[in-house]
Amino acid sequence: MAYETLKIQQDLVEWLSLTGDQLRRHLHSPLEVTTKSGRNDLVTNLDKQTEQFYVQQIRQHYPEAHICGEEGFGDQLTDLTGLVFFVDPIDGTMNFVRQKNNFATMIGVYLDGQPLVGAILDVIGEKLLVGGAETGVQLNGYPLTPIAPAPIAEGLLGVNAMMYAHNGYHLQDLAAQTSGVRVTGSAGLEFIQVITGQQNGYVSSLSPWDVAAGWAIGQGVGIEAHNLAGQQPQLREREVIIAGIPEIWRSFQKLQN
Amino acid sequence: MAYETLKIQQDLVEWLSLTGDQLRRHLHSPLEVTTKSGRNDLVTNLDKQTEQFYVQQIRQHYPEAHICGEEGFGDQLTDLTGLVFFVDPIDGTMNFVRQKNNFATMIGVYLDGQPLVGAILDVIGEKLLVGGAETGVQLNGYPLTPIAPAPIAEGLLGVNAMMYAHNGYHLQDLAAQTSGVRVTGSAGLEFIQVITGQQNGYVSSLSPWDVAAGWAIGQGVGIEAHNLAGQQPQLREREVIIAGIPEIWRSFQKLQN
């Protein structure tokens, strides 16, 4: 390996832990909330400050890396060559603002477009999930074993509410084959559920920073991620992602014909 | 009052706390899981044992009371006269089985069909919500202030996934007026969200033991509950319940014409 994956992973753990402390400390401070693409697409001063902190750390420790960040403090990527950090400072900003709960902070690291390592912190639940294919996966320091796939009838499915409402990509039909659906409002928390075996899958329309950490970590326990074309996530723009145990993708695919 | 509400509340706190300890202790013990009305309607040995514990406590401390319990260890109620305990030993049994998280245990207490006091314990999150109109509401011992209603555009809505999927009662249209929907799979956790101000409302088809605790506690902070006819919950059989800040009910009602 050109990069020491374990060193990167340790840095992610340190940065996310510091961020978690900050966010919990400022949880009830007055927030500056503004909208982005629409009235339910929120950003706060803490999203911006957190991304700036991550960008600063990455620039200092990995000056050759590129950064793709939700709030735009990273680079304009032209391709995925080399080391790329995908940064989501607060994932589930709506939950952060309305619930003060059920949000995550996360970073996924890729080398030439292939997953290297990722980390997701459930900030209020204080669950730190970290790892990848090479380093294995740990939850709060405890190693996770590879997922033992259950029939999809015996597991829950995380879904995007709008896609589910309109039966987009036959998502209601897929859901009917499972134990039921859940909607959390945070891609990071959905990936934690999938990677720790609490859900069999997650289907949503996701930006690169929504999928990068979860997909990288998922590699370490046998969780797959596909786009609609059956490719691995392209990490260039928002696309529909089907993540989960292999049976979720097979069942999804059958329904598309 | 014919009954000492505060004494009942203290008993609820004690029984739920003991149950929480038990359920956490046995969280990873082998479960006996069987189905009830369908393949996604589960019951476990711990649901049954917990209800038996509650029934035993109620019989001992309130021998004149009647009991309506999800698992059938209570009474066959012919009416709601006198003191009635509505018992849901494990609310969100699917989550309990699949996720080992996101489930509750709860009891609501009524006098002549009117809410007296209730208690809901988020077992893994260790959030104990207790109270009613007379005693006020406490979360882990800290008093909650009455909900300051926000516009429904600025709050989340908890929904029943199937009702939402089919736009039953224009639920998708109601959802479109809010900050978005969430699906947790536990009525008890939904009521905790609503009563602590993390969601503006919750709409689902609920059995008496699903709604009794939340409605009773909600009275203490200005949370309302209606059935489709605009009446208070009848607590006799499963019915659609619209719970939340007053604006949720008004907006729901407008959409039904």
Coordinates of C-alpha atoms in Angstrom, one line a residue:
Chain A
M1 CA 0.0 0.0 0.0
A2 CA 1.1 3.5 -0.8
Y3 CA -0.6 4.7 2.3
E4 CA -0.6 3.5 5.8
T5 CA -4.3 2.7 6.1
L6 CA -4.0 2.1 9.9
K7 CA -2.5 5.5 10.4
I8 CA -5.3 7.1 8.4
Q9 CA -7.9 5.2 10.4
Q10 CA -6.3 6.4 13.7
D11 CA -6.5 10.0 12.5
L12 CA -10.1 9.6 11.6
V13 CA -10.9 8.2 15.1
E14 CA -9.1 11.2 16.6
W15 CA -10.8 13.8 14.4
L16 CA -14.3 12.4 14.8
S17 CA -13.9 12.0 18.5
L18 CA -12.9 15.6 18.9
T19 CA -15.8 16.7 16.7
G20 CA -18.2 14.6 18.7
D21 CA -17.1 16.3 21.9
Q22 CA -17.5 19.7 20.3
L23 CA -21.0 19.0 18.9
R24 CA -22.2 17.6 22.1
R25 CA -20.9 20.6 24.0
H26 CA -22.6 23.0 21.6
L27 CA -25.8 21.0 21.2
H28 CA -28.0 23.5 22.9
S29 CA -26.1 26.7 21.8
P30 CA -28.1 29.0 19.5
L31 CA -27.7 27.8 15.9
E32 CA -27.4 29.8 12.7
V33 CA -29.6 27.8 10.4
T34 CA -29.9 28.5 6.7
T35 CA -31.4 26.6 3.7
K36 CA -29.6 25.2 0.7
S37 CA -31.5 23.6 -2.2
G38 CA -34.9 23.9 -0.5
R39 CA -36.7 24.5 2.8
N40 CA -35.8 21.1 4.1
D41 CA -32.2 21.1 3.1
L42 CA -30.5 22.8 6.1
V43 CA -27.0 23.9 7.0
T44 CA -25.8 25.4 10.3
N45 CA -22.7 27.2 11.4
L46 CA -21.6 23.9 13.1
D47 CA -21.8 22.0 9.8
K48 CA -19.4 24.7 8.3
Q49 CA -17.1 24.9 11.3
T50 CA -16.8 21.1 11.5
E51 CA -16.0 20.8 7.8
Q52 CA -13.4 23.5 8.1
F53 CA -11.8 21.6 11.0
Y54 CA -11.7 18.4 9.0
V55 CA -10.3 20.2 5.9
Q56 CA -7.6 21.8 8.0
Q57 CA -6.5 18.5 9.6
I58 CA -6.5 16.7 6.2
R59 CA -4.5 19.5 4.6
Q60 CA -2.0 19.3 7.4
H61 CA -1.5 15.6 7.6
Y62 CA -2.2 14.5 4.0
P63 CA -1.2 17.6 1.9
E64 CA -1.3 15.5 -1.3
A65 CA -4.9 14.4 -0.8
H66 CA -8.0 15.9 -2.4
I67 CA -11.1 16.6 -0.4
C68 CA -14.8 16.3 -1.3
G69 CA -16.9 18.0 1.4
E70 CA -20.6 18.6 1.7
E71 CA -20.3 22.2 2.6
G72 CA -17.8 23.1 -0.2
F73 CA -14.6 23.8 1.8
G74 CA -12.8 21.0 0.0
D75 CA -11.7 20.9 -3.6
Q76 CA -13.5 20.8 -7.0
L77 CA -12.6 17.2 -7.9
T78 CA -12.0 16.5 -11.6
D79 CA -11.3 12.8 -11.0
L80 CA -10.8 10.4 -8.1
T81 CA -7.1 9.8 -8.7
G82 CA -4.9 9.5 -5.6
L83 CA -6.1 9.9 -2.1
V84 CA -9.5 11.4 -1.6
F85 CA -11.3 12.2 1.6
F86 CA -15.1 12.5 1.5
V87 CA -16.3 14.6 4.4
D88 CA -19.8 14.9 5.8
P89 CA -19.4 17.1 8.9
I90 CA -23.0 16.7 10.1
D91 CA -25.0 14.0 8.4
G92 CA -28.7 14.3 9.2
T93 CA -28.7 18.1 9.7
M94 CA -32.5 18.2 9.9
N95 CA -32.3 15.8 12.9
F96 CA -29.5 17.8 14.4
V97 CA -31.6 20.9 14.3
R98 CA -35.0 19.5 15.1
Q99 CA -34.2 16.6 17.4
K100 CA -30.7 17.3 18.8
N101 CA -30.3 13.6 18.2
N102 CA -30.0 11.0 15.4
F103 CA -27.2 12.6 13.5
A104 CA -23.7 11.6 12.5
T105 CA -20.3 12.9 11.5
M106 CA -18.3 10.9 9.0
I107 CA -15.4 10.6 6.6
G108 CA -14.6 8.0 3.9
V109 CA -11.1 7.7 2.4
Y110 CA -10.5 6.4 -1.1
L111 CA -7.4 5.6 -3.2
D112 CA -7.9 5.9 -6.9
G113 CA -11.6 5.6 -6.4
Q114 CA -11.4 2.4 -4.4
P115 CA -12.5 2.3 -0.7
L116 CA -9.7 2.3 1.8
V117 CA -11.2 3.1 5.2
G118 CA -14.0 5.1 6.8
A119 CA -15.4 6.2 10.1
I120 CA -18.9 7.2 11.2
L121 CA -19.7 8.6 14.7
D122 CA -23.3 8.5 16.0
V123 CA -22.7 11.7 18.0
I124 CA -25.4 11.4 20.7
G125 CA -25.5 7.6 20.8
E126 CA -21.7 7.7 21.1
K127 CA -21.1 4.9 18.7
L128 CA -18.0 5.1 16.7
L129 CA -17.8 2.7 13.7
V130 CA -14.5 2.5 11.9
G131 CA -12.6 0.3 9.5
G132 CA -12.5 -1.1 6.0
A133 CA -11.5 -4.2 4.0
E134 CA -7.9 -4.0 5.1
T135 CA -8.2 -3.0 8.7
G136 CA -11.4 -4.9 9.7
V137 CA -14.3 -3.1 11.4
Q138 CA -14.5 -1.9 15.0
L139 CA -17.5 -0.5 17.0
N140 CA -16.2 1.6 19.9
G141 CA -13.0 -0.5 19.7
Y142 CA -14.6 -3.9 19.6
P143 CA -14.1 -5.9 16.4
L144 CA -17.2 -6.8 14.4
T145 CA -17.4 -10.2 12.6
P146 CA -18.6 -10.4 9.0
I147 CA -22.3 -10.2 8.6
A148 CA -24.0 -13.6 8.6
P149 CA -26.7 -13.0 5.9
A150 CA -30.2 -13.8 7.0
P151 CA -33.1 -14.1 4.6
I152 CA -34.4 -10.7 3.7
A153 CA -37.7 -11.7 5.2
E154 CA -36.0 -11.7 8.6
G155 CA -34.5 -8.2 8.5
L156 CA -35.4 -4.5 8.4
L157 CA -34.8 -2.2 5.5
G158 CA -33.8 1.5 5.8
V159 CA -35.4 3.6 3.1
N160 CA -35.6 7.1 1.7
A161 CA -39.1 8.3 2.6
M162 CA -39.9 10.0 -0.7
M163 CA -38.7 7.1 -2.8
Y164 CA -40.7 4.8 -0.7
A165 CA -43.8 7.0 -0.8
H166 CA -43.9 6.9 -4.6
N167 CA -42.8 3.2 -4.9
G168 CA -39.8 4.4 -6.8
Y169 CA -37.7 1.5 -8.1
H170 CA -40.4 -0.8 -6.6
L171 CA -39.2 0.0 -3.2
Q172 CA -42.5 -0.7 -1.6
D173 CA -42.5 -4.1 -3.2
L174 CA -39.0 -4.8 -1.9
A175 CA -40.0 -3.6 1.5
A176 CA -43.0 -6.0 1.5
Q177 CA -40.4 -8.9 1.3
T178 CA -38.7 -7.7 4.5
S179 CA -39.6 -7.3 8.2
G180 CA -40.5 -3.7 7.5
V181 CA -39.0 -0.3 6.8
R182 CA -37.4 2.3 9.0
V183 CA -36.7 6.0 8.2
T184 CA -34.1 7.7 10.3
G185 CA -33.1 10.8 8.3
S186 CA -29.3 10.1 8.5
A187 CA -27.4 8.0 6.0
G188 CA -24.6 7.6 8.5
L189 CA -26.9 6.0 11.1
E190 CA -28.5 3.8 8.4
F191 CA -25.0 2.5 7.5
I192 CA -24.3 1.9 11.2
Q193 CA -27.5 -0.2 11.4
V194 CA -26.6 -2.2 8.3
I195 CA -23.0 -2.8 9.2
T196 CA -23.8 -3.9 12.7
G197 CA -26.5 -6.2 11.4
Q198 CA -29.6 -4.3 12.8
Q199 CA -30.9 -3.8 9.2
N200 CA -30.4 -5.9 6.1
G201 CA -30.1 -2.9 3.8
Y202 CA -30.6 0.7 3.0
V203 CA -31.9 2.3 -0.3
S204 CA -31.7 6.0 -0.9
S205 CA -30.5 8.7 -3.2
L206 CA -27.1 9.6 -1.9
S207 CA -24.3 12.2 -2.5
P208 CA -20.7 11.0 -2.5
W209 CA -20.2 12.1 1.1
D210 CA -23.3 10.2 2.2
V211 CA -22.1 6.9 0.9
A212 CA -18.3 7.1 1.1
A213 CA -17.7 6.3 4.8
G214 CA -20.4 3.6 5.0
W215 CA -19.4 1.8 1.8
A216 CA -15.7 1.8 2.9
I217 CA -16.5 0.4 6.3
G218 CA -19.0 -2.1 4.9
Q219 CA -16.3 -3.7 2.9
G220 CA -14.9 -5.1 6.1
V221 CA -18.0 -7.1 7.0
G222 CA -19.3 -8.2 3.6
I223 CA -21.8 -5.3 3.0
E224 CA -22.2 -4.4 -0.7
A225 CA -23.2 -1.2 -2.4
H226 CA -24.5 -0.8 -5.9
N227 CA -25.9 2.0 -8.0
L228 CA -28.9 1.4 -10.4
A229 CA -26.6 0.2 -13.1
G230 CA -25.2 -2.4 -10.8
Q231 CA -21.8 -0.7 -10.6
Q232 CA -20.1 0.2 -7.4
P233 CA -20.9 3.8 -6.2
Q234 CA -19.3 6.3 -8.6
L235 CA -18.8 9.0 -6.0
R236 CA -19.1 11.8 -8.5
E237 CA -22.7 13.0 -8.0
R238 CA -25.9 12.0 -6.2
E239 CA -27.1 8.6 -7.3
V240 CA -29.5 5.9 -6.0
I241 CA -27.5 3.5 -3.9
I242 CA -28.6 0.0 -2.8
A243 CA -26.5 -1.1 0.2
G244 CA -26.8 -4.2 2.3
I245 CA -26.3 -7.9 2.4
P246 CA -25.9 -9.4 -1.1
E247 CA -29.5 -10.7 -1.1
I248 CA -30.9 -7.2 -0.9
W249 CA -29.2 -6.2 -4.2
R250 CA -30.4 -9.5 -5.9
S251 CA -34.0 -8.9 -4.7
F252 CA -33.9 -5.2 -5.7
Q253 CA -32.6 -6.2 -9.2
K254 CA -35.3 -8.8 -9.8
L255 CA -37.9 -6.1 -9.2
Q256 CA -36.6 -3.7 -11.8
N257 CA -37.6 -5.9 -14.8
Chain B
M1 CA -59.0 12.3 43.5
A2 CA -60.0 8.8 44.4
Y3 CA -56.5 7.6 43.8
E4 CA -53.2 9.0 44.7
T5 CA -51.8 9.7 41.3
L6 CA -48.4 10.3 42.5
K7 CA -48.2 7.0 44.3
I8 CA -49.3 5.3 41.0
Q9 CA -46.6 7.2 39.2
Q10 CA -43.9 6.1 41.6
D11 CA -45.0 2.5 41.2
L12 CA -44.8 2.8 37.4
V13 CA -41.3 4.2 37.7
E14 CA -40.2 1.4 39.9
W15 CA -41.8 -1.4 37.8
L16 CA -40.5 0.0 34.5
S17 CA -37.0 0.5 35.9
L18 CA -36.9 -3.1 37.1
T19 CA -38.1 -4.3 33.7
G20 CA -35.5 -2.2 31.9
D21 CA -32.7 -3.8 34.0
Q22 CA -34.1 -7.2 33.2
L23 CA -34.5 -6.6 29.4
R24 CA -31.0 -5.2 29.1
R25 CA -29.6 -8.1 31.1
H26 CA -31.3 -10.6 28.8
L27 CA -30.8 -8.6 25.6
H28 CA -28.5 -11.2 24.0
S29 CA -29.9 -14.3 25.6
P30 CA -31.6 -16.8 23.2
L31 CA -35.1 -15.7 22.5
E32 CA -38.2 -17.8 21.8
V33 CA -39.9 -15.8 19.0
T34 CA -43.3 -16.7 17.7
T35 CA -45.7 -14.9 15.3
K36 CA -49.2 -13.7 16.2
S37 CA -51.4 -12.1 13.4
G38 CA -48.8 -12.4 10.7
R39 CA -45.1 -13.0 10.0
N40 CA -44.2 -9.5 11.1
D41 CA -46.2 -9.5 14.3
L42 CA -43.8 -11.1 16.8
V43 CA -44.0 -12.0 20.4
T44 CA -41.1 -13.4 22.6
N45 CA -40.9 -15.1 25.9
L46 CA -39.7 -11.8 27.3
D47 CA -42.8 -10.0 26.2
K48 CA -44.8 -12.6 28.0
Q49 CA -42.7 -12.6 31.2
T50 CA -42.7 -8.9 31.4
E51 CA -46.4 -8.6 31.1
Q52 CA -46.8 -11.3 33.7
F53 CA -44.6 -9.3 36.0
Y54 CA -46.6 -6.1 35.5
V55 CA -49.9 -7.9 36.0
Q56 CA -48.6 -9.5 39.2
Q57 CA -47.5 -6.1 40.5
I58 CA -50.8 -4.4 39.6
R59 CA -52.9 -7.2 41.1
Q60 CA -50.9 -6.9 44.3
H61 CA -50.9 -3.1 44.7
Y62 CA -54.2 -2.2 43.0
P63 CA -56.4 -5.3 43.4
E64 CA -59.5 -3.3 42.4
A65 CA -58.0 -2.3 39.0
H66 CA -58.6 -3.8 35.6
I67 CA -55.8 -4.6 33.2
C68 CA -55.6 -4.5 29.5
G69 CA -52.4 -6.1 28.3
E70 CA -51.0 -6.7 24.8
E71 CA -50.2 -10.4 25.5
G72 CA -53.5 -11.3 27.1
F73 CA -52.5 -11.8 30.7
G74 CA -54.9 -9.1 31.8
D75 CA -58.7 -9.0 31.9
Q76 CA -61.3 -9.0 29.2
L77 CA -62.6 -5.5 29.6
T78 CA -66.3 -4.9 29.2
D79 CA -66.0 -1.1 29.9
L80 CA -63.4 1.4 31.1
T81 CA -65.1 2.1 34.5
G82 CA -62.8 2.5 37.4
L83 CA -59.0 2.2 37.4
V84 CA -57.6 0.6 34.3
F85 CA -53.9 -0.2 33.5
F86 CA -53.0 -0.5 29.9
V87 CA -49.8 -2.5 29.6
D88 CA -47.4 -2.9 26.7
P89 CA -44.5 -5.0 28.0
I90 CA -42.3 -4.6 24.9
D91 CA -43.4 -2.0 22.4
G92 CA -41.5 -2.4 19.1
T93 CA -41.0 -6.2 19.4
M94 CA -39.7 -6.3 15.8
N95 CA -36.9 -3.8 16.7
F96 CA -36.3 -5.7 20.0
V97 CA -35.7 -9.0 18.0
R98 CA -33.9 -7.6 14.9
Q99 CA -32.1 -4.6 16.3
K100 CA -31.7 -5.2 20.1
N101 CA -32.5 -1.5 20.2
N102 CA -35.3 1.0 19.6
F103 CA -38.0 -0.6 21.8
A104 CA -39.9 0.5 24.8
T105 CA -41.9 -0.8 27.8
M106 CA -44.9 1.3 28.9
I107 CA -48.0 1.5 31.0
G108 CA -50.8 4.0 30.9
V109 CA -53.3 4.4 33.8
Y110 CA -56.9 5.6 33.3
L111 CA -59.7 6.4 35.6
D112 CA -63.2 6.0 34.1
G113 CA -61.7 6.2 30.6
Q114 CA -59.8 9.5 31.3
P115 CA -56.0 9.7 31.4
L116 CA -54.4 9.7 34.8
V117 CA -50.7 9.0 34.4
G118 CA -48.3 7.1 32.2
A119 CA -44.8 6.0 31.9
I120 CA -42.6 5.0 28.9
L121 CA -39.1 3.6 29.1
D122 CA -36.8 3.7 26.1
V123 CA -35.0 0.6 27.3
I124 CA -31.6 0.9 25.5
G125 CA -31.6 4.7 25.4
E126 CA -32.4 4.7 29.1
K127 CA -34.9 7.5 28.8
L128 CA -37.8 7.2 31.3
L129 CA -40.6 9.6 30.5
V130 CA -43.4 9.7 33.2
G131 CA -46.3 11.9 34.2
G132 CA -49.7 13.3 33.2
A133 CA -51.9 16.3 33.5
E134 CA -51.9 16.3 37.3
T135 CA -48.4 15.4 38.1
G136 CA -46.5 17.2 35.2
V137 CA -44.0 15.4 33.1
Q138 CA -40.4 14.3 33.9
L139 CA -37.7 12.9 31.7
N140 CA -35.2 10.9 33.8
G141 CA -36.4 13.0 36.7
Y142 CA -36.1 16.4 35.1
P143 CA -39.3 18.3 34.6
L144 CA -40.4 19.1 31.0
T145 CA -42.1 22.4 30.2
P146 CA -45.2 22.5 28.0
I147 CA -44.6 22.2 24.3
A148 CA -44.1 25.6 22.6
P149 CA -45.9 24.8 19.3
A150 CA -43.8 25.5 16.2
P151 CA -45.3 25.7 12.7
I152 CA -45.7 22.2 11.3
A153 CA -43.3 23.2 8.5
E154 CA -40.6 23.3 11.2
G155 CA -41.0 19.9 12.7
L156 CA -40.8 16.2 11.9
L157 CA -43.7 13.8 11.7
G158 CA -43.7 10.2 12.8
V159 CA -45.7 7.9 10.6
N160 CA -46.9 4.4 10.2
A161 CA -45.0 3.1 7.1
M162 CA -47.9 1.3 5.4
M163 CA -50.3 4.2 5.9
Y164 CA -47.7 6.6 4.5
A165 CA -46.9 4.3 1.6
H166 CA -50.5 4.3 0.4
N167 CA -51.2 7.9 1.2
G168 CA -53.9 6.7 3.6
Y169 CA -55.8 9.7 5.1
H170 CA -53.6 11.9 2.9
L171 CA -50.7 11.2 5.1
Q172 CA -48.2 11.9 2.3
D173 CA -49.9 15.3 1.8
L174 CA -49.7 16.1 5.5
A175 CA -46.0 15.0 5.5
A176 CA -45.3 17.3 2.6
Q177 CA -46.2 20.2 4.9
T178 CA -43.6 19.2 7.6
S179 CA -39.8 18.9 7.8
G180 CA -40.2 15.3 6.8
V181 CA -41.2 11.9 8.1
R182 CA -39.5 9.4 10.4
V183 CA -40.4 5.7 10.9
T184 CA -39.1 4.1 14.1
G185 CA -41.2 1.0 14.6
S186 CA -42.1 1.8 18.2
A187 CA -45.2 3.8 19.3
G188 CA -43.6 4.4 22.6
L189 CA -40.4 5.9 21.1
E190 CA -42.6 8.0 18.8
F191 CA -44.5 9.4 21.8
I192 CA -41.2 10.2 23.6
Q193 CA -40.2 12.2 20.5
V194 CA -43.4 14.1 20.4
I195 CA -43.6 14.8 24.1
T196 CA -40.0 16.0 24.3
G197 CA -40.5 18.2 21.2
Q198 CA -38.3 16.3 18.8
Q199 CA -41.3 15.6 16.5
N200 CA -44.5 17.6 16.0
G201 CA -46.7 14.6 15.7
Y202 CA -47.3 10.9 15.1
V203 CA -50.0 9.3 13.0
S204 CA -50.6 5.5 13.1
S205 CA -53.1 2.8 13.6
L206 CA -52.7 2.0 17.3
S207 CA -54.0 -0.5 19.8
P208 CA -55.1 0.7 23.3
W209 CA -51.8 -0.3 24.9
D210 CA -49.9 1.6 22.1
V211 CA -51.6 4.9 22.8
A212 CA -52.5 4.8 26.5
A213 CA -49.2 5.7 28.1
G214 CA -48.2 8.4 25.5
W215 CA -51.6 10.1 25.5
A216 CA -51.7 10.2 29.3
I217 CA -48.2 11.7 29.6
G218 CA -48.9 14.1 26.6
Q219 CA -51.7 15.7 28.6
G220 CA -49.0 17.2 30.9
V221 CA -47.3 19.1 28.1
G222 CA -50.1 20.1 25.8
I223 CA -49.9 17.2 23.3
E224 CA -53.3 16.1 22.0
A225 CA -54.6 12.8 20.6
H226 CA -57.6 12.3 18.3
N227 CA -59.1 9.4 16.4
L228 CA -60.5 9.8 12.9
A229 CA -63.9 11.0 14.3
G230 CA -62.1 13.8 16.2
Q231 CA -62.8 12.1 19.5
Q232 CA -60.2 11.3 22.2
P233 CA -58.8 7.8 21.8
Q234 CA -61.5 5.3 22.7
L235 CA -59.1 2.7 24.0
R236 CA -61.4 -0.2 23.1
E237 CA -59.8 -1.5 19.9
R238 CA -57.2 -0.5 17.3
E239 CA -57.9 2.8 15.7
V240 CA -56.1 5.5 13.7
I241 CA -54.6 8.1 16.1
I242 CA -53.4 11.5 15.3
A243 CA -51.2 12.7 18.2
G244 CA -49.1 15.9 18.4
I245 CA -49.3 19.6 18.7
P246 CA -52.8 21.1 18.1
E247 CA -51.7 22.3 14.6
I248 CA -51.1 18.7 13.5
W249 CA -54.7 17.7 14.1
R250 CA -56.0 20.9 12.4
S251 CA -53.9 20.2 9.3
F252 CA -54.8 16.5 9.3
Q253 CA -58.5 17.4 9.5
K254 CA -58.3 19.9 6.6
L255 CA -56.9 17.2 4.3
Q256 CA -59.8 14.8 5.0
N257 CA -62.4 16.8 3.1

